[in-house]
Coordinates of C-alpha atoms in Angstrom, one line a residue:
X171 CA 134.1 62.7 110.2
X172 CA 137.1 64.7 111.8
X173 CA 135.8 68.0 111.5
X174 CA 131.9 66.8 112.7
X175 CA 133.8 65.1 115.7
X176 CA 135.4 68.6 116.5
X177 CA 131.9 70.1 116.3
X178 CA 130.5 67.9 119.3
X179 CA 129.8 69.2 122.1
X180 CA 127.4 69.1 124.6
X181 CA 124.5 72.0 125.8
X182 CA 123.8 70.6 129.0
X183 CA 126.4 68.6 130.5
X184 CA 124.9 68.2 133.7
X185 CA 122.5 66.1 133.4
X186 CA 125.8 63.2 132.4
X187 CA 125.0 62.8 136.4
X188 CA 122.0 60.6 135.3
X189 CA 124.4 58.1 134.0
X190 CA 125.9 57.5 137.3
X191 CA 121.9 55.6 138.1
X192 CA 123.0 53.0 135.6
X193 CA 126.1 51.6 137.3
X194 CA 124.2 51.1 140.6
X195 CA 121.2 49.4 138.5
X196 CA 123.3 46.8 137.6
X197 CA 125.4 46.0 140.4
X198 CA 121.4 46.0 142.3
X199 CA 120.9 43.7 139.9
X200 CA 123.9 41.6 140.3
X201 CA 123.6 41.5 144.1
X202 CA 120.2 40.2 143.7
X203 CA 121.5 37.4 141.3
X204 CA 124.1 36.5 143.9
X205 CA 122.8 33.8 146.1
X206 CA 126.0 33.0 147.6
X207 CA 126.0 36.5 148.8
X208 CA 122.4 36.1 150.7
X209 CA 122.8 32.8 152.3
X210 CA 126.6 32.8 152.9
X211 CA 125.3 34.4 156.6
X212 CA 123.0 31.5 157.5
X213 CA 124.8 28.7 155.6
X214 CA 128.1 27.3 156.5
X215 CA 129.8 27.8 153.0
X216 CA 131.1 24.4 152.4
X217 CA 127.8 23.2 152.7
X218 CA 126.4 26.3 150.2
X219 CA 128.0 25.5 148.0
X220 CA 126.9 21.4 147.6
X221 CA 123.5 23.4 148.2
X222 CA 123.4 25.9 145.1
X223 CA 122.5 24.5 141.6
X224 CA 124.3 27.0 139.3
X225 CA 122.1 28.5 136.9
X226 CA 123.1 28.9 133.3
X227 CA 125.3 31.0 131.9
X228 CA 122.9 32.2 128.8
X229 CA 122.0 35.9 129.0
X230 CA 118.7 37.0 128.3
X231 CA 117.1 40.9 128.6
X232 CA 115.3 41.9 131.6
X233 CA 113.2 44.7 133.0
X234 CA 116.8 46.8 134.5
X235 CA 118.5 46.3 131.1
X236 CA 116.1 48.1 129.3
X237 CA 115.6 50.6 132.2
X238 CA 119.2 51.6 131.9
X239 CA 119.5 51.7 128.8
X240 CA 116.8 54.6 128.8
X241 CA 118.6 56.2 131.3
X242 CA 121.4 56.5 129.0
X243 CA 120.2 57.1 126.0
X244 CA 117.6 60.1 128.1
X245 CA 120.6 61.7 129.5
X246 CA 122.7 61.9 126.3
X247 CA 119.5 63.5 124.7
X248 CA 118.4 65.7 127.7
X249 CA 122.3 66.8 127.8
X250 CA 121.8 68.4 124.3
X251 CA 124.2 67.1 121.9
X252 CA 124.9 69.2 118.8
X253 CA 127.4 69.8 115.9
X254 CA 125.5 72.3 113.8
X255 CA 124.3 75.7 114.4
X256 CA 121.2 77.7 113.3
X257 CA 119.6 81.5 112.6
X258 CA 117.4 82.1 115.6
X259 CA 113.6 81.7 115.0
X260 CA 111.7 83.5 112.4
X261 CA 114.8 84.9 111.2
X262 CA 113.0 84.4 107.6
X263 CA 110.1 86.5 108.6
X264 CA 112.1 89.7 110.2
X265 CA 113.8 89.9 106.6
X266 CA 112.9 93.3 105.2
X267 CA 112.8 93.6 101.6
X268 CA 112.2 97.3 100.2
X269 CA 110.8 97.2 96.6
X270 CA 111.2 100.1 94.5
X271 CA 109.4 100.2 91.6
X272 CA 110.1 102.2 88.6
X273 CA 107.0 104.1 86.9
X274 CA 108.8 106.1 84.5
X275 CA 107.0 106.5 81.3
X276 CA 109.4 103.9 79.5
X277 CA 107.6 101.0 81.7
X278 CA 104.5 101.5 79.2
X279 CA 106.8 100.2 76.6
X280 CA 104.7 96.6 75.5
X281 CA 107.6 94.6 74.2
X282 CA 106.1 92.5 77.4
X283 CA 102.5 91.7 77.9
X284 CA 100.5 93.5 78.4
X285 CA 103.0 96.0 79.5
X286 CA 106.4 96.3 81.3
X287 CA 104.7 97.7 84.3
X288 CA 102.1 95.4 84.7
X289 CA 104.3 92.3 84.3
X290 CA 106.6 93.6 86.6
X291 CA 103.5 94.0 89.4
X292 CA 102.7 90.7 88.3
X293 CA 106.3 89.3 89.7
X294 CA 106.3 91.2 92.8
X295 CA 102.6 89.3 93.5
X296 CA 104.5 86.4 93.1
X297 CA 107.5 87.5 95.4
X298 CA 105.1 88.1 97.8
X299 CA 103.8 85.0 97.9
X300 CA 107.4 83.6 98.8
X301 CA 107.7 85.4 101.5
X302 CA 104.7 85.1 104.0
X303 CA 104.5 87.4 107.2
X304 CA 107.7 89.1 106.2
X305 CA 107.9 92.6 106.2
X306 CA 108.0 94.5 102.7
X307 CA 108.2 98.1 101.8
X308 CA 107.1 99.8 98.5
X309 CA 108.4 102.8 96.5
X310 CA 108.2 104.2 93.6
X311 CA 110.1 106.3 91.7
X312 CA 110.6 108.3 88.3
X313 CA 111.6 112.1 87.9
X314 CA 111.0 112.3 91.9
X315 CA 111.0 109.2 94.4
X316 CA 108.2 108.4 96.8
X317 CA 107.2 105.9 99.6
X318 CA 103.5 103.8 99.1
X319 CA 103.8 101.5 101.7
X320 CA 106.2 101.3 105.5
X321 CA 107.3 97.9 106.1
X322 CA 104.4 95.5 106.3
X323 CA 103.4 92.1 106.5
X324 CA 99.6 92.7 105.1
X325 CA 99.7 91.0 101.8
X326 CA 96.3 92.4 101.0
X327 CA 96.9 96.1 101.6
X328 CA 100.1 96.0 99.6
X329 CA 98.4 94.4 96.8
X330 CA 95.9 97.0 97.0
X331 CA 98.6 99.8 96.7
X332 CA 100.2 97.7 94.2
X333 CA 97.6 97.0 91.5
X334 CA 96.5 100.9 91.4
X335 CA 100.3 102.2 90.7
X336 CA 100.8 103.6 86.9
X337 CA 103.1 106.1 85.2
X338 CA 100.2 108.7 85.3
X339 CA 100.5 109.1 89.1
X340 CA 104.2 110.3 89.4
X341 CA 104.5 114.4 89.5
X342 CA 107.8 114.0 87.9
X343 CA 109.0 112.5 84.4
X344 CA 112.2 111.1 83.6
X345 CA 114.2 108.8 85.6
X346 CA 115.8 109.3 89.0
X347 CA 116.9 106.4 90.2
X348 CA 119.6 108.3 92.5
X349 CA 116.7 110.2 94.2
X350 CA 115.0 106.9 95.0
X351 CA 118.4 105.7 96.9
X352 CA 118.5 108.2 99.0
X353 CA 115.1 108.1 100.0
X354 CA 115.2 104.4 100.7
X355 CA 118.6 105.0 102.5
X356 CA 116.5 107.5 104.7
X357 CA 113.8 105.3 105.4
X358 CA 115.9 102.6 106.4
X359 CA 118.5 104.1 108.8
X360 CA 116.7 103.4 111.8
X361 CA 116.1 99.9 110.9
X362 CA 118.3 97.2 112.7
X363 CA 117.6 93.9 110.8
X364 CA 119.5 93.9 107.8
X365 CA 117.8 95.2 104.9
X366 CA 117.3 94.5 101.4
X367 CA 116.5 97.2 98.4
X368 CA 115.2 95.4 95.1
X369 CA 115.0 97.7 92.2
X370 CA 112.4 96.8 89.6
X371 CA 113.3 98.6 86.9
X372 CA 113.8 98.7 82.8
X373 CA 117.1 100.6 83.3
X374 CA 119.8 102.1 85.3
X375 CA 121.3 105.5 84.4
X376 CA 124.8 106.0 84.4
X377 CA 124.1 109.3 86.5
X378 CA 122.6 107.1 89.3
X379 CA 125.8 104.7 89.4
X380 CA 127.7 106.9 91.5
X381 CA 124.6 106.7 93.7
X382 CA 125.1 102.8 93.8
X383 CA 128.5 103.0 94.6
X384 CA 128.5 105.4 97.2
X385 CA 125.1 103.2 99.1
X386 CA 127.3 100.1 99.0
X387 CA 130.6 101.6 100.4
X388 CA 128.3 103.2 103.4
X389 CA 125.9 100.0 103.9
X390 CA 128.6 97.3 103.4
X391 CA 127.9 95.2 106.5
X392 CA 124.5 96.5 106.5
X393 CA 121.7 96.4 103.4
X394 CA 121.9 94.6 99.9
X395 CA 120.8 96.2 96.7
X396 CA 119.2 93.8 93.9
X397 CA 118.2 94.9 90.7
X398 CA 115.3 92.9 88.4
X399 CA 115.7 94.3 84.5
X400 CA 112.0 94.6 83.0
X401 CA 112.0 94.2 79.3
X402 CA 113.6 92.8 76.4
X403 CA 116.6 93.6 74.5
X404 CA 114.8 93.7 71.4
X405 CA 112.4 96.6 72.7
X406 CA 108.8 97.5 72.1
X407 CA 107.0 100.9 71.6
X408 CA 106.0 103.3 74.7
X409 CA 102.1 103.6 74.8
X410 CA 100.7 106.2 76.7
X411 CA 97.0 107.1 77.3
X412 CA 94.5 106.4 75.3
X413 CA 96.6 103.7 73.7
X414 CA 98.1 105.7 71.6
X415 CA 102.3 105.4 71.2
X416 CA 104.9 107.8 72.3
X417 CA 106.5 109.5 69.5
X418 CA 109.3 111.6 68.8
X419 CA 109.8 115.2 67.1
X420 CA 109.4 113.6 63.7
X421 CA 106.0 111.7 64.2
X422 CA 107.8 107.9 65.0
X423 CA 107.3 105.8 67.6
X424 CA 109.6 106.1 70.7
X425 CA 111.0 102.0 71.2
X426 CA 112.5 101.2 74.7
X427 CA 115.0 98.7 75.1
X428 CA 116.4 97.3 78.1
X429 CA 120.6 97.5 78.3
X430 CA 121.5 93.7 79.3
X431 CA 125.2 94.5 79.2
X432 CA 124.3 98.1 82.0
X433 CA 122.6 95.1 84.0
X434 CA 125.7 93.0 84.0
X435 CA 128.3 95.7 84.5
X436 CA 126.7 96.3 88.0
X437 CA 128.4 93.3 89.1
X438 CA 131.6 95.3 89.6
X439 CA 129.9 97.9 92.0
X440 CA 128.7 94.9 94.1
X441 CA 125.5 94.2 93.1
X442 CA 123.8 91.3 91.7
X443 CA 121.0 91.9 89.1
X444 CA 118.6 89.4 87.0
X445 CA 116.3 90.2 84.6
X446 CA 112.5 89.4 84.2
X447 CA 111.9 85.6 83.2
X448 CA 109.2 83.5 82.2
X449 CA 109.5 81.1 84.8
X450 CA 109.9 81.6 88.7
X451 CA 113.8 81.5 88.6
X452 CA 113.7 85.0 89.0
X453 CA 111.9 85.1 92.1
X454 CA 113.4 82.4 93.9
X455 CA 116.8 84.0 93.2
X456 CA 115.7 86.7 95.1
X457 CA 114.2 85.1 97.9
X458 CA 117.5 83.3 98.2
X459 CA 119.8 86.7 97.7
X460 CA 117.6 88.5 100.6
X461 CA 117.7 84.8 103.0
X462 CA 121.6 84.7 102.7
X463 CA 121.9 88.6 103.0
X464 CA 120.5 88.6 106.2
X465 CA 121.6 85.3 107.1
X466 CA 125.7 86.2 106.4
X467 CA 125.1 89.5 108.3
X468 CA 123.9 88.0 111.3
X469 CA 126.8 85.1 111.3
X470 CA 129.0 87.8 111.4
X471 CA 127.0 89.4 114.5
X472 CA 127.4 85.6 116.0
X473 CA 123.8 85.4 116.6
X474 CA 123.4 82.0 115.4
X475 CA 122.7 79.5 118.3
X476 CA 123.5 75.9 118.2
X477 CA 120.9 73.2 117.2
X478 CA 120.0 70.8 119.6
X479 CA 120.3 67.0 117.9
X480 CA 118.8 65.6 121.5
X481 CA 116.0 64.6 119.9
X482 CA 117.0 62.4 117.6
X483 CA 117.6 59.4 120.8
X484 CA 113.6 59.5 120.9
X485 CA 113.2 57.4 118.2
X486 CA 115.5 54.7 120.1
X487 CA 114.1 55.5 123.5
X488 CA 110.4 55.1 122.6
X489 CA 111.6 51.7 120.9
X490 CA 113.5 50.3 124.0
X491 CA 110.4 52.0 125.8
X492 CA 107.8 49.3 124.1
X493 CA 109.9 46.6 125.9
X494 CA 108.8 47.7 129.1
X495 CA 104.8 47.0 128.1
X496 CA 103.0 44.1 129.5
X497 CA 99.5 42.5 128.7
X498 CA 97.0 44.2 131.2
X499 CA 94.9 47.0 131.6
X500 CA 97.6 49.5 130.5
X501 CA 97.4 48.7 127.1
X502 CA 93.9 48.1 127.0
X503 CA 93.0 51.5 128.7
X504 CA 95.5 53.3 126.4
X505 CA 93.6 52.0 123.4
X506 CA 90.4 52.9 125.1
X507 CA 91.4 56.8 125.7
X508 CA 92.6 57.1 122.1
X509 CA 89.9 56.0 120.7
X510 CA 87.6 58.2 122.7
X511 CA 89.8 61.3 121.6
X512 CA 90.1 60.1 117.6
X513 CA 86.8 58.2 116.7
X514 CA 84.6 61.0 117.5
X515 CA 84.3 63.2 115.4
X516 CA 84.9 67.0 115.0
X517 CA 81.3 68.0 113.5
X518 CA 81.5 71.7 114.0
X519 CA 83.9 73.9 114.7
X520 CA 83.3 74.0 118.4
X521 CA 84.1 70.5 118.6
X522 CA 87.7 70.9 116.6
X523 CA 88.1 73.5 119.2
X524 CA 87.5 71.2 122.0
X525 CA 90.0 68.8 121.2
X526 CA 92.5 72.0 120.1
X527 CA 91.6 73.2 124.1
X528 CA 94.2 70.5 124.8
X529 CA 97.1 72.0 123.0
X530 CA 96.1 76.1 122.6
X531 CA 95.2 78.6 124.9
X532 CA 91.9 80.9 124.0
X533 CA 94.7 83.4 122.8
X534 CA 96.5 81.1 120.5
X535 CA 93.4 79.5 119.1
X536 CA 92.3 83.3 118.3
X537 CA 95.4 84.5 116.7
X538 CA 94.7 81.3 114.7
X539 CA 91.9 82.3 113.0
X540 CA 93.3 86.2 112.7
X541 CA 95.7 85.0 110.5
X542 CA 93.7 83.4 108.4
X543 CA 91.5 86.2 108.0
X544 CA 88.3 84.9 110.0
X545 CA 88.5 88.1 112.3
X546 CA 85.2 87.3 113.6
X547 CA 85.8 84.0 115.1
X548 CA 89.2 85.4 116.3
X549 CA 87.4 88.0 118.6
X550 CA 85.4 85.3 119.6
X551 CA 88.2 83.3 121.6
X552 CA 90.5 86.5 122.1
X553 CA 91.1 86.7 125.6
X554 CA 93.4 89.4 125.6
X555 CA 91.4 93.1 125.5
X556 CA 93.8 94.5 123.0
X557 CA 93.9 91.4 120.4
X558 CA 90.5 90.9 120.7
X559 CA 89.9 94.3 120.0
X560 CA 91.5 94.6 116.8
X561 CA 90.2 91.6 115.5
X562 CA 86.9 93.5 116.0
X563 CA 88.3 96.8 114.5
X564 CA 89.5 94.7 111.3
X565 CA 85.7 93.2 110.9
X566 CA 84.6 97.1 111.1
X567 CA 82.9 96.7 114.7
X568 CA 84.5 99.7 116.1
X569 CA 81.8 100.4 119.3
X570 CA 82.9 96.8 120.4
X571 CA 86.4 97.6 119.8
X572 CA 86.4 100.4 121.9
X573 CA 84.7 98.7 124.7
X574 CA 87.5 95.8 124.1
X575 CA 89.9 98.5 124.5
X576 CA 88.9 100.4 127.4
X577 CA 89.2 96.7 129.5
X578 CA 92.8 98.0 129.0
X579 CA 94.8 100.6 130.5
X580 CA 97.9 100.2 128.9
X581 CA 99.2 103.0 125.8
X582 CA 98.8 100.7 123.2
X583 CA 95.2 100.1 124.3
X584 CA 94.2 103.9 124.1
X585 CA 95.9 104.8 121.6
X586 CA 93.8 101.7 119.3
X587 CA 90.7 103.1 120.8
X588 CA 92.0 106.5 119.5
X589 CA 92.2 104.5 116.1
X590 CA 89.1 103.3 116.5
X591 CA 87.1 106.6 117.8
X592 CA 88.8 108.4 115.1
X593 CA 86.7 105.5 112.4
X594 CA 83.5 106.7 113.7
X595 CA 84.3 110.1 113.1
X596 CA 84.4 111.0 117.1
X597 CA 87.4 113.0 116.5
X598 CA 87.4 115.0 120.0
X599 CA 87.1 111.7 121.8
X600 CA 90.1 110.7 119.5
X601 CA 92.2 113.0 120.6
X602 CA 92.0 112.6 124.3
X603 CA 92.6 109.1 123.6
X604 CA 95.6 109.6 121.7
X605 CA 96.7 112.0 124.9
X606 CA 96.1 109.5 127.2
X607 CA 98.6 107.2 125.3
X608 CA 101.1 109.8 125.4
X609 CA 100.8 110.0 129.3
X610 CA 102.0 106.6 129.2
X611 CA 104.4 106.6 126.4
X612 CA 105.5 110.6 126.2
X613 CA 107.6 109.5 123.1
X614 CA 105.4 107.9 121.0
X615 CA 105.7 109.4 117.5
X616 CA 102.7 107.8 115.8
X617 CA 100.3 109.3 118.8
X618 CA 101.7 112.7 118.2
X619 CA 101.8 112.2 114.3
X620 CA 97.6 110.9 115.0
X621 CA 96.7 113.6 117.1
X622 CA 97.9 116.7 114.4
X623 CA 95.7 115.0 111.8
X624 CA 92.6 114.6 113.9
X625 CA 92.7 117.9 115.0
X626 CA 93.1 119.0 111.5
X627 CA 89.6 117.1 110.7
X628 CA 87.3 118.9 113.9
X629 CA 85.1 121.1 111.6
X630 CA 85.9 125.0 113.3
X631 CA 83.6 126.6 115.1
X632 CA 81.0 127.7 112.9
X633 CA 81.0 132.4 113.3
X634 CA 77.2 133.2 111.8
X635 CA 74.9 134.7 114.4
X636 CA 72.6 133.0 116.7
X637 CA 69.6 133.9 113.7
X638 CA 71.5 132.2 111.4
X639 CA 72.3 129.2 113.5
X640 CA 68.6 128.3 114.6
X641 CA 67.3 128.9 110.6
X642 CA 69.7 126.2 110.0
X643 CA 69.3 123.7 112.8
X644 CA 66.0 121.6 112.8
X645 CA 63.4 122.1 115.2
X646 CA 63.1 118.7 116.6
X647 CA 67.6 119.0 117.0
X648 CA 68.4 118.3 120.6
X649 CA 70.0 121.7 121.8
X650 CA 72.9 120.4 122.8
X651 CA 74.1 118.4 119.9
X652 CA 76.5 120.2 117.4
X653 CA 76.0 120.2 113.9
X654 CA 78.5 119.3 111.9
X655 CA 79.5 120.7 108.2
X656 CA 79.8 117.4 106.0
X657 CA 81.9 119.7 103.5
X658 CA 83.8 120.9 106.4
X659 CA 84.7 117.2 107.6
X660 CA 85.9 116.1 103.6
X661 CA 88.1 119.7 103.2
X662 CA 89.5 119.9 106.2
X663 CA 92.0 116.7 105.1
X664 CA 93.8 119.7 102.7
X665 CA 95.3 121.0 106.4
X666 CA 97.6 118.1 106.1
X667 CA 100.2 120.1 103.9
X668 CA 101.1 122.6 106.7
X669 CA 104.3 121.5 108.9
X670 CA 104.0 118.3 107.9
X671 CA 107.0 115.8 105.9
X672 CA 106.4 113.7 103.5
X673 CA 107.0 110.8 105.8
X674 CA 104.8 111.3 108.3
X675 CA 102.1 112.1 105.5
X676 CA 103.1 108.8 104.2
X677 CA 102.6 107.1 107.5
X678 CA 99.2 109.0 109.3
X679 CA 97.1 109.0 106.0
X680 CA 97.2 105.2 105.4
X681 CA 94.7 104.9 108.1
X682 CA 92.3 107.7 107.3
X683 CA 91.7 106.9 103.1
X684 CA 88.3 108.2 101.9
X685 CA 89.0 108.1 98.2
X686 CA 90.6 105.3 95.7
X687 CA 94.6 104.4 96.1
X688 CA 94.7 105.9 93.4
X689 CA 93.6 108.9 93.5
X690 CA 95.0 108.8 97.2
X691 CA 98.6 108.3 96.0
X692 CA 98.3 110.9 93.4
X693 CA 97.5 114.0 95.7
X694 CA 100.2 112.6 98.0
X695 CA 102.9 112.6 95.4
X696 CA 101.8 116.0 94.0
X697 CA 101.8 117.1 97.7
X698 CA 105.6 115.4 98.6
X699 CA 107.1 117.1 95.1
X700 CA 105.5 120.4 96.0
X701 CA 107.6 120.2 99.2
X702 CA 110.6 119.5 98.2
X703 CA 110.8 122.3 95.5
X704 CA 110.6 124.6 98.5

């Protein structure tokens, strides 16, 4: 009680000066109680007071006692009392997570159903799942260490990514779990929420703990590392394609187990590990490690705000408040509108909208349905050019997006119609759209990054001679439309090797896939090792 007493205070002490209404209330009310005080200017007072029948001295509640006690009880509340303090608002969705998942051969071992690695993808799903609109990242990692997927909050493309990972796609065997540290370590330096890394993994090796110890000395008051041990102690055999077994020089079966007591000893290097259970204990351990991560970072930041109790006094106020009624037509007309608002009802989705008119703007009633994934009735009450064009982009209706765009002249509008022109294969148009949002932004790196692969996918001027040229183009052609080389538009892709880093790879081609994830991913890792051998 001492302590929650010491905690009180007030947010808005200025409106106390309501409370100085309730004094003069009562002594209004007094004075009009007072006949002695009326007549005694008329009425000789020894002859008042043989003229005055004293009322009763019982007390009973009238109209001014209730009115000040809402005053007082409104400007207690309106003056914001508090005691406790809070993370600011969606402080659970701005916590990053990183996930890096291992894919080194071992995570074929099947001493889990159906495999390591698919159980593993299997709990991530369900972390996901925890953690809705916060932003993830995914790597993976085995002899080499790569990025799949920037922080996101698209459930559905990260479990697109996620279900077509599998040892086969990593350039590198083995196990390099110190590689994968600095490349997270990398990726994140520029972030300024504090971060999370959770390692999925059926093993650390005692090469890579220098690694560990050397992250959490640098990133202390910065990112967490968690590590989630995928298999059993007992151990299974590795399979590998064709489901056949890894074996060793002598014909047996390679068996992976997973080191509990490696796990545990991480504790002393400051991190806090679990291994792979049956149950959701494991997830919701995590959830709860990344929360009061970011949580005890940002206390020590002192961007917590205090929570306003105010409105706890309108549960008293609207009960003194129902004193104040009377029969009449208030009542009867209050009854009448809400029954005219709740008895009819909401046939169609129109109708649920007119009755949501009340409470959301066209925006808000849009970004309703995007995120629940109807993006065509989200364009439909878009108001905003750029929202509304995006919803159209993610129903594939890219001429309408571009129209939605153009009603915009800000950079993030052309440089989503460059997104959009860029769909339809109208890569020239692309480009000047791109450069108009560099005009407005000059250092806006995903414009730049756009622009070098769309120039990379114009088809070159084709060199034959004019002979050549009209044996190839069809009679009925219009003369002023170009041809273009559907082998040239595929091939060209191969240009993004030259000058370009792994990152930026990892972030431009995520918008321009024309094959499987998988087959995607591979190239890029292949690509990325190639690299870094130079």
């Amino acid at each position: 009680m001492k302590e929650w007493l010491q905690a009180l205070h007030f947010l808005r002490p200025h409106w106390f000066w309501l409370l100085a209404a309730v004094p003069i209330l009562l002594f209004s009310l007094r004075f009009n109680e007072d006949i002695r005080a009326r007549w005694r200017r008329y009425i000789d007072l020894g002859l008042l007071d043989h003229l005055i029948v004293s009322p009763g001295r019982s007390w009973r509640l009238r109209p001014t006692h209730t009115l000040c006690a809402l005053i007082a009880l409104g400007a207690i509340a309106l003056a914001g009392p508090t005691w406790r303090r809070e993370q600011p608002p969606f402080t659970e969705d701005k916590a990053p997570l990183v996930i890096a998942l291992d894919l080194s051969q071992t995570m074929d071992a099947i001493d889990l159903d159906p495999t390591r690695l698919e159980r593993a993808k299997l709990k991530i799903r369900d972390l996901l799942k925890e953690r809705p609109g916060a932003r993830t990242a995914l790597f993976v990692y085995a002899g080499s260490a790569h990025m799949v997927l920037p922080f996101t909050t698209d459930n559905s493309l990260f479990e697109l990514y996620l279900s077509s990972l599998s040892t086969s796609l990593m350039p590198r065997s083995g196990k390099n779990t110190a590689h994968a540290i600095d490349a997270i370590e990398d990726f994140l330096k520029d972030e300024t929420d504090p971060g999370t890394i959770l390692f999925v993994t059926d093993g650390i090796e005692p090469q890579a703990l220098p690694a560990f110890r050397q992250f959490v000395s640098r990133n202390a008051d910065k990112d967490d590392i968690l590590v989630m041990g995928v298999g059993t102690s007992a151990g299974g055999p590795v399979r590998t394609y064709g489901n056949r077994f890894l074996t060793d020089s002598a014909g047996r079966r390679v068996y992976s187990k997973l080191d509990v007591n490696a796990l545990r000893n991480l504790k002393q290097y400051g991190i806090e590990a679990t291994s792979l259970t049956l149950n959701d204990d494991d997830i919701r351990w995590i959830q709860r490690r990344v929360q009061h991560h970011l949580h005890a970072v940002e206390q020590l930041d002192s961007k917590t705000r205090p929570i306003d109790e105010g409105y706890w006094l309108s549960i008293p106020i609207a009960v003194i408040a129902a004193f104040s009624f009377r029969r009449g037509w208030t009542v009867r007309w209050t009854s009448a509108a809400l029954a005219f608002v709740f008895v009819l009802p909401p046939t169609t989705i129109e109708h649920r909208f007119r009755w949501m008119n009340l409470w959301l703007t066209a925006d808000q009633q849009g970004r309703y349905y995007f995120e629940r994934g109807e993006f065509e009735e989200a364009a439909k009450h878009f108001e905003d050019p750029i929202w509304r064009g995006i919803a159209l982009e993610r129903t594939g209706d890219f001429d309408d997006a571009i129209n939605a765009f153009a009603l915009s002249g800000s950079a993030e509008a052309w440089y989503n119609q460059g997104n959009a022109l860029a769909h339809l294969s109208k890569y020239s148009e692309a480009v000047e759209a791109y450069g108009q949002a560099l005009e407005r932004r000059h250092t806006w790196i995903e414009a730049q990054e756009n622009i070098a692969l769309v120039k990379s996918l114009i088809p070159k001027k084709s060199t034959k001679n004019d002979d050549e040229k009209e044996k190839e183009q069809a009679p009925n052609l219009p003369p002023d439309q170009i041809k273009f080389d559907n082998k040239g538009k595929q091939g060209k892709k191969i240009a993004m090797k030259a000058n370009l880093d792994p990152k930026t790879i990892a972030d431009i081609w995520m918008r321009n896939i024309q094959t499987t994830p998988a087959d995607f991913l591979r190239q890029r890792f292949a690509i990325q090792a190639a690299q870094e051998k130079r």
